[in-house]
Amino acid sequence: MNETFDAVVVGAGPAGSAAALRMAQAGLKVVLLERGEFPGAKNVFGGVLYRKQIEDLVPEFWKEKNAPIERSIVEQRMWMMGKESCVTFSHRNEAFKEPMNCFTGLRVKFDQWLAGKAVEAGAIPVYETAATELIRQGDRVVGVRTDRDEGDIYANVVVIADGVNSLLGKSLGAHQGWKPDEVSLVVKETIALPREKIEDRFSLEGDEGVTVEFMGETSLGMAGMGFLYTNKESISLGIGVMVNDLTKKQIKPHELLDSVKQHPVIRKLIKGGEMREYAAHLIPEGGYDSVPALSGNGWCLAGDSAQLVNFVHREGTNLAMKSGEMAADAIIEATKKGDFSAQTLRSYNDAIRSSFIMKDLKKYRGMHKLLKDTDPSLMFDKLPRALNEAAFNMFSVDGVSKADKQKHAIRLMKEAAGGTLNLVKLGIRGWRATNG
Ligand code: FAD
């Protein structure tokens, strides 16, 4: 292509499509480049999408007949897993429905839908085409080289939204390749189940849905979380653990998921289901201190490629879309000025840093260090086990007085932590890590 576009967006995931949509809506000439056969063809995630950031781009999208919504979430559960048990905490509320707070979705549908909105607004789709490198003039990025013959695409700004591995971001020096303690590996199965079974097992009516996040003995002593989300006629079940732990323990990811599926609480929820899809993918979990420079001369970095994931709250897609939207806004302003320098595009970097995205990542800034410095078996094995034992004891009617049971529960927790002082220290470190 000989033409110079206003922008080329690399990657039609949530970040890239949001950026392309916003710029196309503002009348910019935008190319949306995607290496997959179509957007979402091979993309993987757990399954929860958030209304707010999508609505900012596509008002009242949920009223559309073909909106990519599986189930509207009315209940969120947290489970602390023991070997054959769990201690649970959950919140169900009808108020989550009107308007919906979040919903489950499938990437193969969602990504196509969002990219379709960008194309409807005027973005030019170029699919089955991978960007292989950035084209530079001096210290300015002026376009991308692709794997097609004569496939160079020139643009005033390149939005790099190529996901967690971000080869383009790496080529800019934005990151040197993520370290094993900055990424988790998640394995996931989509398990088909009849609609009525899902609704019965989770006490749901119509298109209501439930999310479950779980941690504890299910991650086999490694730092990690599992999830189980209800779709219309399937369940998304997965577990993610930090890559450094996985390497140390030499456990194969599918073995981890197999062991999760055997847990009695989970086994009963997926019973009779048929595995439809198995996938594995990385999540950037470096947090606040791993976020690189977000813009420079002729480029912006958005979504996973910039480590914009709040893993404590499993929020990634919304941060990706918001960052794509903010990059687009900065490029729209730069286009008005005719200036695509690092100085002008810095407004994107500044917008992200003063938004809820960086405020939230800052709040959990210490989590990465806490996980790095704490023996994972303490938080993900010993303490959950002690909590489950304490709960079992407390709820068992066996002639032992409640005061003695309480003492026993406290003793179990202290022993698990290696003494009172360690327990107190862990509590303080946990508080600091989540209030950065
Ligand atoms: P991606 O979604 O990775 O999209 C990048 C796109 O770029 C892809 O389409 C890819 O094909 C394309 N691409 C890559 N390289 C090139 C290239 N060179 N040329 C052209 N195209 C290219 N977030 C949530 O909000 N809720 C959840 O429940 C949730 N669960 C998750 C569970 C799992 C198993 C995983 C892995 C992630 C989960 N996340 C979740 C995180 C969320 O999926 C990501 O944060 C989000 O998808 C990031 O969007 P993105 O557009 O930045 O990147």
Short mmCIF file of C-alpha atoms and ligand atoms in Angstrom, two decimals:
data_model
loop_
_atom_site.label_atom_id
_atom_site.label_comp_id
_atom_site.label_asym_id
_atom_site.label_seq_id
_atom_site.Cartn_x
_atom_site.Cartn_y
_atom_site.Cartn_z
CA MET A 1 0.00 0.00 0.00
CA ASN A 2 1.55 3.35 -0.99
CA GLU A 3 -0.92 5.47 0.92
CA THR A 4 -0.09 6.81 4.38
CA PHE A 5 -2.95 6.08 6.76
CA ASP A 6 -3.76 8.06 9.86
CA ALA A 7 -3.16 4.92 11.89
CA VAL A 8 -2.49 1.24 11.58
CA VAL A 9 -3.61 -0.93 14.47
CA VAL A 10 -1.79 -4.23 14.96
CA GLY A 11 -4.06 -6.84 16.55
CA ALA A 12 -7.84 -7.08 16.47
CA GLY A 13 -8.25 -8.13 20.09
CA PRO A 14 -10.22 -5.94 22.52
CA ALA A 15 -7.49 -3.26 22.67
CA GLY A 16 -6.89 -3.00 18.92
CA SER A 17 -10.53 -3.12 17.86
CA ALA A 18 -11.48 -0.51 20.47
CA ALA A 19 -8.74 1.79 19.17
CA ALA A 20 -9.74 1.23 15.53
CA LEU A 21 -13.41 1.78 16.30
CA ARG A 22 -12.83 5.03 18.15
CA MET A 23 -10.57 6.44 15.44
CA ALA A 24 -12.89 5.35 12.62
CA GLN A 25 -15.83 6.96 14.42
CA ALA A 26 -13.81 10.20 14.45
CA GLY A 27 -13.29 9.92 10.68
CA LEU A 28 -9.64 8.81 10.69
CA LYS A 29 -8.37 6.43 8.00
CA VAL A 30 -7.41 3.34 9.93
CA VAL A 31 -6.16 -0.11 9.00
CA LEU A 32 -6.98 -2.94 11.41
CA LEU A 33 -4.41 -5.68 11.00
CA GLU A 34 -4.98 -9.17 12.39
CA ARG A 35 -2.90 -12.28 11.89
CA GLY A 36 -5.81 -14.66 12.56
CA GLU A 37 -8.17 -15.83 9.84
CA PHE A 38 -10.67 -13.52 11.53
CA PRO A 39 -10.60 -11.61 14.83
CA GLY A 40 -10.92 -13.99 17.76
CA ALA A 41 -10.18 -17.07 15.65
CA LYS A 42 -7.51 -18.24 18.07
CA ASN A 43 -7.87 -15.90 21.01
CA VAL A 44 -8.31 -17.26 24.51
CA PHE A 45 -9.66 -15.84 27.74
CA GLY A 46 -11.64 -16.96 30.76
CA GLY A 47 -14.85 -15.36 29.85
CA VAL A 48 -15.94 -12.27 31.78
CA LEU A 49 -16.54 -9.01 29.91
CA TYR A 50 -17.54 -5.73 31.49
CA ARG A 51 -20.41 -3.57 30.24
CA LYS A 52 -18.97 -0.15 31.06
CA GLN A 53 -16.00 -0.05 28.69
CA ILE A 54 -17.96 -1.61 25.83
CA GLU A 55 -20.88 0.74 26.33
CA ASP A 56 -18.51 3.72 26.06
CA LEU A 57 -17.77 2.55 22.52
CA VAL A 58 -21.10 0.99 21.50
CA PRO A 59 -23.97 2.53 23.49
CA GLU A 60 -26.63 0.04 24.64
CA PHE A 61 -24.89 -2.79 22.80
CA TRP A 62 -26.69 -5.39 24.92
CA LYS A 63 -29.97 -4.53 23.21
CA GLU A 64 -28.62 -5.79 19.88
CA LYS A 65 -30.03 -9.11 18.71
CA ASN A 66 -26.59 -10.53 18.00
CA ALA A 67 -24.73 -8.98 20.94
CA PRO A 68 -22.00 -11.49 21.95
CA ILE A 69 -23.44 -12.13 25.39
CA GLU A 70 -23.59 -15.58 26.91
CA ARG A 71 -24.93 -14.94 30.41
CA SER A 72 -25.40 -11.80 32.45
CA ILE A 73 -23.61 -12.31 35.78
CA VAL A 74 -25.83 -12.11 38.87
CA GLU A 75 -23.53 -13.85 41.30
CA GLN A 76 -19.77 -13.91 41.91
CA ARG A 77 -18.34 -16.63 44.12
CA MET A 78 -14.91 -16.94 45.74
CA TRP A 79 -13.85 -20.37 46.92
CA MET A 80 -10.93 -21.25 49.16
CA MET A 81 -10.22 -24.85 48.29
CA GLY A 82 -9.22 -27.70 50.55
CA LYS A 83 -8.46 -31.15 49.20
CA GLU A 84 -12.10 -32.25 49.16
CA SER A 85 -13.78 -29.14 50.49
CA CYS A 86 -14.09 -25.41 50.11
CA VAL A 87 -14.84 -22.34 52.21
CA THR A 88 -16.98 -20.01 50.15
CA PHE A 89 -17.81 -16.35 49.93
CA SER A 90 -20.24 -14.98 47.37
CA HIS A 91 -22.48 -12.13 46.41
CA ARG A 92 -25.70 -12.47 44.40
CA ASN A 93 -27.75 -9.43 43.55
CA GLU A 94 -30.66 -8.74 41.19
CA ALA A 95 -29.28 -5.21 40.86
CA PHE A 96 -26.44 -6.62 38.74
CA LYS A 97 -28.99 -7.16 35.97
CA GLU A 98 -30.30 -3.70 35.13
CA PRO A 99 -28.10 -2.63 33.53
CA MET A 100 -25.83 -5.66 33.51
CA ASN A 101 -22.53 -5.22 35.31
CA CYS A 102 -20.63 -7.93 33.50
CA PHE A 103 -21.35 -10.96 31.38
CA THR A 104 -19.71 -14.07 30.04
CA GLY A 105 -18.65 -14.22 26.42
CA LEU A 106 -16.66 -16.28 23.95
CA ARG A 107 -13.76 -14.62 22.18
CA VAL A 108 -14.55 -16.17 18.87
CA LYS A 109 -17.84 -14.26 18.89
CA PHE A 110 -16.87 -11.15 20.86
CA ASP A 111 -13.71 -10.26 18.93
CA GLN A 112 -15.50 -10.62 15.59
CA TRP A 113 -18.35 -8.49 16.80
CA LEU A 114 -16.16 -5.65 18.13
CA ALA A 115 -13.87 -5.67 15.10
CA GLY A 116 -17.04 -5.70 12.96
CA LYS A 117 -18.14 -2.47 14.68
CA ALA A 118 -14.80 -0.87 13.79
CA VAL A 119 -15.17 -1.99 10.18
CA GLU A 120 -18.77 -0.71 10.04
CA ALA A 121 -17.45 2.65 11.28
CA GLY A 122 -14.93 2.72 8.41
CA ALA A 123 -11.78 0.89 9.57
CA ILE A 124 -10.16 -1.17 6.82
CA PRO A 125 -9.81 -4.83 7.85
CA VAL A 126 -6.65 -6.64 6.79
CA TYR A 127 -6.90 -10.14 8.24
CA GLU A 128 -4.73 -13.24 7.93
CA THR A 129 -1.82 -10.84 7.86
CA ALA A 130 0.88 -10.59 10.52
CA ALA A 131 2.96 -7.52 11.20
CA THR A 132 6.54 -8.74 11.16
CA GLU A 133 8.36 -5.56 12.13
CA LEU A 134 7.99 -1.84 12.58
CA ILE A 135 9.17 0.42 9.80
CA ARG A 136 11.22 3.32 11.12
CA GLN A 137 12.61 6.55 9.81
CA GLY A 138 15.27 7.66 12.23
CA ASP A 139 13.73 7.38 15.67
CA ARG A 140 10.18 7.55 14.29
CA VAL A 141 7.89 4.62 13.67
CA VAL A 142 6.19 5.20 10.32
CA GLY A 143 4.45 1.92 9.61
CA VAL A 144 4.60 -1.87 9.71
CA ARG A 145 6.06 -4.54 7.49
CA THR A 146 3.75 -7.52 7.05
CA ASP A 147 4.15 -11.12 5.94
CA ARG A 148 2.48 -10.29 2.60
CA ASP A 149 4.37 -9.48 -0.59
CA GLU A 150 4.60 -5.72 -0.92
CA GLY A 151 2.74 -5.61 2.34
CA ASP A 152 4.30 -2.53 3.96
CA ILE A 153 1.67 -0.29 5.50
CA TYR A 154 2.58 3.31 6.26
CA ALA A 155 0.75 5.37 8.88
CA ASN A 156 1.25 8.43 11.04
CA VAL A 157 0.85 6.28 14.14
CA VAL A 158 1.09 2.55 14.80
CA VAL A 159 -1.07 1.25 17.63
CA ILE A 160 0.63 -1.86 18.96
CA ALA A 161 -2.07 -4.10 20.40
CA ASP A 162 -0.53 -7.48 19.60
CA GLY A 163 -1.13 -9.09 22.99
CA VAL A 164 1.05 -10.45 25.76
CA ASN A 165 4.01 -11.65 23.68
CA SER A 166 4.16 -8.33 21.81
CA LEU A 167 7.05 -8.88 19.47
CA LEU A 168 6.60 -5.34 18.17
CA GLY A 169 6.72 -3.89 21.69
CA LYS A 170 9.85 -5.88 22.33
CA SER A 171 11.47 -4.59 19.14
CA LEU A 172 10.90 -1.06 20.47
CA GLY A 173 12.63 -1.94 23.71
CA ALA A 174 9.34 -1.34 25.56
CA HIS A 175 10.06 -4.65 27.23
CA GLN A 176 12.83 -7.22 27.05
CA GLY A 177 10.52 -10.20 27.05
CA TRP A 178 8.54 -10.84 30.22
CA LYS A 179 10.23 -12.69 33.06
CA PRO A 180 8.65 -15.96 34.29
CA ASP A 181 7.42 -14.17 37.42
CA GLU A 182 5.64 -11.52 35.32
CA VAL A 183 3.35 -13.90 33.46
CA SER A 184 1.02 -16.73 34.41
CA LEU A 185 0.13 -19.65 32.19
CA VAL A 186 -3.56 -20.46 32.08
CA VAL A 187 -5.09 -23.66 30.80
CA LYS A 188 -8.76 -23.73 30.02
CA GLU A 189 -11.42 -26.10 28.82
CA THR A 190 -14.81 -25.24 27.43
CA ILE A 191 -17.17 -27.98 28.55
CA ALA A 192 -20.53 -28.34 26.82
CA LEU A 193 -23.53 -28.94 29.09
CA PRO A 194 -27.25 -28.62 28.39
CA ARG A 195 -28.69 -25.25 29.32
CA GLU A 196 -31.15 -26.74 31.90
CA LYS A 197 -28.31 -28.53 33.70
CA ILE A 198 -26.35 -25.29 34.03
CA GLU A 199 -29.41 -23.44 35.26
CA ASP A 200 -30.26 -26.15 37.81
CA ARG A 201 -26.74 -26.60 39.11
CA PHE A 202 -26.17 -22.88 39.60
CA SER A 203 -29.76 -21.84 40.48
CA LEU A 204 -30.15 -19.60 37.48
CA GLU A 205 -33.14 -18.36 35.52
CA GLY A 206 -32.97 -17.62 31.79
CA ASP A 207 -29.72 -15.94 30.81
CA GLU A 208 -28.46 -15.28 34.33
CA GLY A 209 -24.92 -16.44 35.00
CA VAL A 210 -22.44 -17.13 37.80
CA THR A 211 -18.69 -16.72 38.08
CA VAL A 212 -16.51 -18.72 40.45
CA GLU A 213 -12.91 -17.91 41.26
CA PHE A 214 -11.05 -20.39 43.40
CA MET A 215 -7.66 -20.70 45.05
CA GLY A 216 -6.03 -23.12 47.47
CA GLU A 217 -5.08 -26.73 47.20
CA THR A 218 -6.25 -26.85 43.56
CA SER A 219 -3.07 -25.08 42.40
CA LEU A 220 -0.89 -27.85 43.87
CA GLY A 221 1.21 -25.54 46.00
CA MET A 222 1.85 -22.97 43.27
CA ALA A 223 0.71 -19.33 43.20
CA GLY A 224 -2.43 -19.40 41.11
CA MET A 225 -6.16 -19.06 40.69
CA GLY A 226 -8.83 -21.10 39.01
CA PHE A 227 -12.08 -20.04 37.43
CA LEU A 228 -15.38 -21.54 36.43
CA TYR A 229 -17.81 -19.44 34.41
CA THR A 230 -21.24 -20.29 33.09
CA ASN A 231 -22.00 -19.73 29.41
CA LYS A 232 -25.34 -20.42 27.74
CA GLU A 233 -24.62 -24.06 27.00
CA SER A 234 -21.13 -24.57 28.27
CA ILE A 235 -18.85 -23.99 31.20
CA SER A 236 -15.43 -22.36 30.98
CA LEU A 237 -13.11 -24.02 33.49
CA GLY A 238 -9.49 -23.05 33.88
CA ILE A 239 -6.56 -22.54 36.16
CA GLY A 240 -3.55 -20.28 35.90
CA VAL A 241 -0.26 -20.41 37.79
CA MET A 242 2.85 -18.26 37.68
CA VAL A 243 5.27 -19.55 35.07
CA ASN A 244 8.24 -19.52 37.47
CA ASP A 245 6.33 -21.83 39.86
CA LEU A 246 5.29 -24.14 37.04
CA THR A 247 8.90 -24.45 35.90
CA LYS A 248 10.10 -25.17 39.44
CA LYS A 249 7.45 -27.79 40.11
CA GLN A 250 7.79 -29.45 36.70
CA ILE A 251 4.05 -29.98 36.51
CA LYS A 252 2.44 -30.14 33.08
CA PRO A 253 -0.37 -27.58 32.69
CA HIS A 254 -2.93 -30.18 31.56
CA GLU A 255 -2.15 -32.29 34.67
CA LEU A 256 -3.02 -29.29 36.78
CA LEU A 257 -6.37 -28.86 35.07
CA ASP A 258 -7.05 -32.60 35.26
CA SER A 259 -6.55 -32.49 39.00
CA VAL A 260 -8.93 -29.50 39.27
CA LYS A 261 -11.58 -31.48 37.40
CA GLN A 262 -11.30 -34.27 39.99
CA HIS A 263 -12.04 -31.97 42.93
CA PRO A 264 -15.43 -33.19 44.25
CA VAL A 265 -16.99 -29.72 44.32
CA ILE A 266 -16.02 -29.05 40.70
CA ARG A 267 -16.51 -32.61 39.43
CA LYS A 268 -20.21 -32.44 40.30
CA LEU A 269 -20.71 -29.13 38.52
CA ILE A 270 -19.22 -30.33 35.23
CA LYS A 271 -20.53 -33.91 35.44
CA GLY A 272 -21.79 -35.26 32.10
CA GLY A 273 -20.18 -32.38 30.21
CA GLU A 274 -18.29 -32.84 26.96
CA MET A 275 -14.96 -31.12 26.43
CA ARG A 276 -15.27 -28.91 23.35
CA GLU A 277 -12.09 -26.89 23.44
CA TYR A 278 -8.75 -26.93 25.23
CA ALA A 279 -6.46 -23.92 25.18
CA ALA A 280 -3.49 -22.43 26.98
CA HIS A 281 -2.39 -18.81 27.05
CA LEU A 282 -0.24 -16.38 29.02
CA ILE A 283 -1.59 -13.52 31.14
CA PRO A 284 0.67 -10.55 31.91
CA GLU A 285 0.71 -10.26 35.68
CA GLY A 286 3.70 -8.04 36.37
CA GLY A 287 1.41 -5.24 37.53
CA TYR A 288 2.22 -1.57 38.03
CA ASP A 289 6.02 -1.81 37.94
CA SER A 290 6.05 -3.83 34.72
CA VAL A 291 4.07 -1.29 32.68
CA PRO A 292 6.47 0.06 30.04
CA ALA A 293 6.51 3.44 28.31
CA LEU A 294 3.16 3.57 26.55
CA SER A 295 3.92 5.89 23.65
CA GLY A 296 6.74 7.37 21.61
CA ASN A 297 7.47 8.87 18.21
CA GLY A 298 4.70 7.50 16.01
CA TRP A 299 3.54 4.67 18.27
CA CYS A 300 1.27 3.74 21.18
CA LEU A 301 1.14 0.47 23.10
CA ALA A 302 -2.23 -0.83 24.41
CA GLY A 303 -3.73 -3.75 26.32
CA ASP A 304 -1.76 -6.88 27.20
CA SER A 305 1.23 -5.72 25.19
CA ALA A 306 1.61 -3.03 27.87
CA GLN A 307 0.94 -5.34 30.87
CA LEU A 308 -2.39 -3.61 31.51
CA VAL A 309 -4.08 -6.39 33.48
CA ASN A 310 -5.52 -6.21 36.96
CA PHE A 311 -5.12 -9.88 37.85
CA VAL A 312 -6.48 -9.50 41.38
CA HIS A 313 -9.87 -8.66 39.88
CA ARG A 314 -9.41 -10.74 36.66
CA GLU A 315 -9.87 -7.54 34.65
CA GLY A 316 -8.00 -7.52 31.35
CA THR A 317 -10.45 -6.98 28.51
CA ASN A 318 -11.81 -3.76 29.99
CA LEU A 319 -8.32 -2.35 30.57
CA ALA A 320 -7.44 -3.37 27.02
CA MET A 321 -10.49 -1.61 25.57
CA LYS A 322 -10.06 1.48 27.71
CA SER A 323 -6.39 1.78 26.78
CA GLY A 324 -7.25 1.30 23.09
CA GLU A 325 -9.84 4.04 23.39
CA MET A 326 -7.41 6.39 25.14
CA ALA A 327 -4.69 5.73 22.56
CA ALA A 328 -7.26 6.56 19.87
CA ASP A 329 -8.20 9.82 21.59
CA ALA A 330 -4.55 10.88 21.74
CA ILE A 331 -4.11 10.03 18.05
CA ILE A 332 -7.26 11.96 17.10
CA GLU A 333 -5.82 15.03 18.85
CA ALA A 334 -2.40 14.46 17.27
CA THR A 335 -4.07 14.27 13.84
CA LYS A 336 -5.76 17.61 14.44
CA LYS A 337 -2.35 19.11 15.25
CA GLY A 338 -0.53 17.21 12.51
CA ASP A 339 2.09 16.26 15.10
CA PHE A 340 2.80 12.62 15.93
CA SER A 341 5.88 13.14 18.04
CA ALA A 342 6.53 11.45 21.35
CA GLN A 343 5.78 14.74 23.05
CA THR A 344 2.27 14.94 21.59
CA LEU A 345 1.47 11.27 22.02
CA ARG A 346 2.60 11.51 25.61
CA SER A 347 -0.96 12.64 26.34
CA TYR A 348 -1.93 8.95 25.97
CA ASN A 349 0.66 7.87 28.49
CA ASP A 350 -0.54 10.62 30.86
CA ALA A 351 -4.22 9.73 30.37
CA ILE A 352 -3.59 6.08 31.27
CA ARG A 353 -1.47 7.01 34.26
CA SER A 354 -4.17 9.25 35.71
CA SER A 355 -7.04 6.85 34.91
CA PHE A 356 -8.58 4.07 36.99
CA ILE A 357 -6.28 1.67 35.11
CA MET A 358 -3.07 2.81 36.76
CA LYS A 359 -4.82 3.73 40.02
CA ASP A 360 -5.99 0.12 40.30
CA LEU A 361 -2.63 -1.32 39.29
CA LYS A 362 -0.98 0.97 41.83
CA LYS A 363 -3.30 -0.20 44.57
CA TYR A 364 -2.10 -3.78 43.99
CA ARG A 365 1.49 -2.77 43.27
CA GLY A 366 2.89 -4.88 46.09
CA MET A 367 1.13 -8.10 45.04
CA HIS A 368 3.81 -9.05 42.58
CA LYS A 369 6.52 -8.71 45.23
CA LEU A 370 4.39 -10.46 47.84
CA LEU A 371 3.93 -13.45 45.55
CA LYS A 372 7.60 -13.40 44.59
CA ASP A 373 8.88 -13.24 48.16
CA THR A 374 6.42 -15.59 49.86
CA ASP A 375 6.65 -19.36 49.68
CA PRO A 376 3.60 -20.10 47.48
CA SER A 377 2.80 -23.21 49.51
CA LEU A 378 1.95 -20.95 52.45
CA MET A 379 -0.80 -18.89 50.79
CA PHE A 380 -1.93 -21.45 48.25
CA ASP A 381 -1.72 -24.65 50.26
CA LYS A 382 -1.11 -24.51 54.03
CA LEU A 383 -3.40 -21.60 54.93
CA PRO A 384 -6.34 -22.67 52.72
CA ARG A 385 -6.02 -26.21 54.16
CA ALA A 386 -6.00 -24.87 57.72
CA LEU A 387 -9.00 -22.67 56.98
CA ASN A 388 -10.93 -25.64 55.59
CA GLU A 389 -10.01 -27.77 58.60
CA ALA A 390 -11.05 -24.99 60.95
CA ALA A 391 -14.40 -24.61 59.14
CA PHE A 392 -14.98 -28.35 59.22
CA ASN A 393 -14.29 -28.39 62.93
CA MET A 394 -16.43 -25.37 63.66
CA PHE A 395 -19.46 -26.79 61.81
CA SER A 396 -19.08 -30.31 63.25
CA VAL A 397 -21.33 -31.00 66.25
CA ASP A 398 -19.25 -33.40 68.32
CA GLY A 399 -19.55 -32.45 71.96
CA VAL A 400 -16.53 -30.11 71.90
CA SER A 401 -17.29 -26.62 73.15
CA LYS A 402 -17.40 -23.73 70.68
CA ALA A 403 -14.71 -21.87 72.64
CA ASP A 404 -12.37 -24.87 72.29
CA LYS A 405 -13.18 -25.07 68.59
CA GLN A 406 -12.30 -21.41 68.22
CA LYS A 407 -8.96 -21.95 69.99
CA HIS A 408 -8.31 -24.93 67.75
CA ALA A 409 -9.06 -22.88 64.63
CA ILE A 410 -6.65 -20.15 65.72
CA ARG A 411 -3.98 -22.77 66.49
CA LEU A 412 -4.43 -24.33 63.04
CA MET A 413 -3.92 -20.98 61.31
CA LYS A 414 -0.88 -20.13 63.46
CA GLU A 415 0.70 -23.51 62.81
CA ALA A 416 0.10 -23.21 59.08
CA ALA A 417 1.86 -19.85 59.06
CA GLY A 418 4.77 -21.09 61.21
CA GLY A 419 3.83 -19.08 64.30
CA THR A 420 1.84 -16.05 65.41
CA LEU A 421 4.50 -13.60 64.36
CA ASN A 422 4.60 -14.97 60.83
CA LEU A 423 0.82 -14.82 60.60
CA VAL A 424 0.77 -11.18 61.73
CA LYS A 425 3.63 -10.32 59.38
CA LEU A 426 1.83 -11.96 56.46
CA GLY A 427 -1.34 -10.03 57.33
CA ILE A 428 0.59 -6.73 57.35
CA ARG A 429 2.40 -7.55 54.12
CA GLY A 430 -0.88 -8.60 52.53
CA TRP A 431 -2.50 -5.32 53.58
CA ARG A 432 0.41 -3.28 52.23
CA ALA A 433 0.52 -5.27 48.99
CA THR A 434 -3.11 -4.49 48.27
CA ASN A 435 -3.03 -0.85 49.33
CA GLY A 436 0.00 0.49 47.46
P1 FAD B 1 -5.25 -10.00 22.79
O1 FAD B 1 -6.62 -10.31 23.22
O2 FAD B 1 -4.20 -11.00 23.03
O3 FAD B 1 -5.30 -9.65 21.22
C1 FAD B 1 -4.13 -9.49 20.49
C2 FAD B 1 -4.48 -9.69 19.02
O4 FAD B 1 -3.34 -9.38 18.22
C3 FAD B 1 -4.86 -11.13 18.68
O5 FAD B 1 -6.04 -11.13 17.94
C4 FAD B 1 -3.67 -11.65 17.89
O6 FAD B 1 -4.03 -12.63 16.93
C5 FAD B 1 -3.19 -10.37 17.22
N1 FAD B 1 -1.77 -10.36 16.86
C6 FAD B 1 -0.71 -10.70 17.63
N2 FAD B 1 0.45 -10.51 16.99
C7 FAD B 1 0.11 -10.01 15.78
C8 FAD B 1 0.87 -9.60 14.65
N3 FAD B 1 2.20 -9.64 14.66
N4 FAD B 1 0.23 -9.15 13.55
C9 FAD B 1 -1.14 -9.10 13.53
N5 FAD B 1 -1.91 -9.48 14.57
C10 FAD B 1 -1.30 -9.91 15.67
N6 FAD B 1 -9.83 -10.65 31.01
C11 FAD B 1 -11.05 -10.31 31.44
O7 FAD B 1 -11.42 -9.13 31.37
N7 FAD B 1 -11.93 -11.24 31.93
C12 FAD B 1 -11.59 -12.55 32.00
O8 FAD B 1 -12.40 -13.38 32.40
C13 FAD B 1 -10.30 -12.94 31.58
N8 FAD B 1 -9.91 -14.21 31.64
C14 FAD B 1 -8.75 -14.61 31.07
C15 FAD B 1 -8.45 -15.97 31.00
C16 FAD B 1 -7.38 -16.41 30.26
C17 FAD B 1 -7.15 -17.88 30.09
C18 FAD B 1 -6.50 -15.46 29.65
C19 FAD B 1 -5.31 -15.90 28.86
C20 FAD B 1 -6.75 -14.10 29.78
C21 FAD B 1 -7.88 -13.66 30.48
N9 FAD B 1 -8.21 -12.31 30.55
C22 FAD B 1 -9.43 -11.94 31.05
C23 FAD B 1 -7.30 -11.28 30.05
C24 FAD B 1 -7.75 -10.78 28.67
O9 FAD B 1 -8.02 -11.86 27.82
C25 FAD B 1 -6.69 -9.89 28.05
O10 FAD B 1 -6.28 -8.93 28.98
C26 FAD B 1 -7.21 -9.20 26.78
O11 FAD B 1 -7.60 -10.14 25.84
C27 FAD B 1 -6.14 -8.31 26.19
O12 FAD B 1 -6.59 -7.80 24.98
P2 FAD B 1 -5.53 -7.34 23.87
O13 FAD B 1 -6.34 -6.84 22.74
O14 FAD B 1 -4.52 -6.46 24.48
O15 FAD B 1 -4.74 -8.66 23.46
#
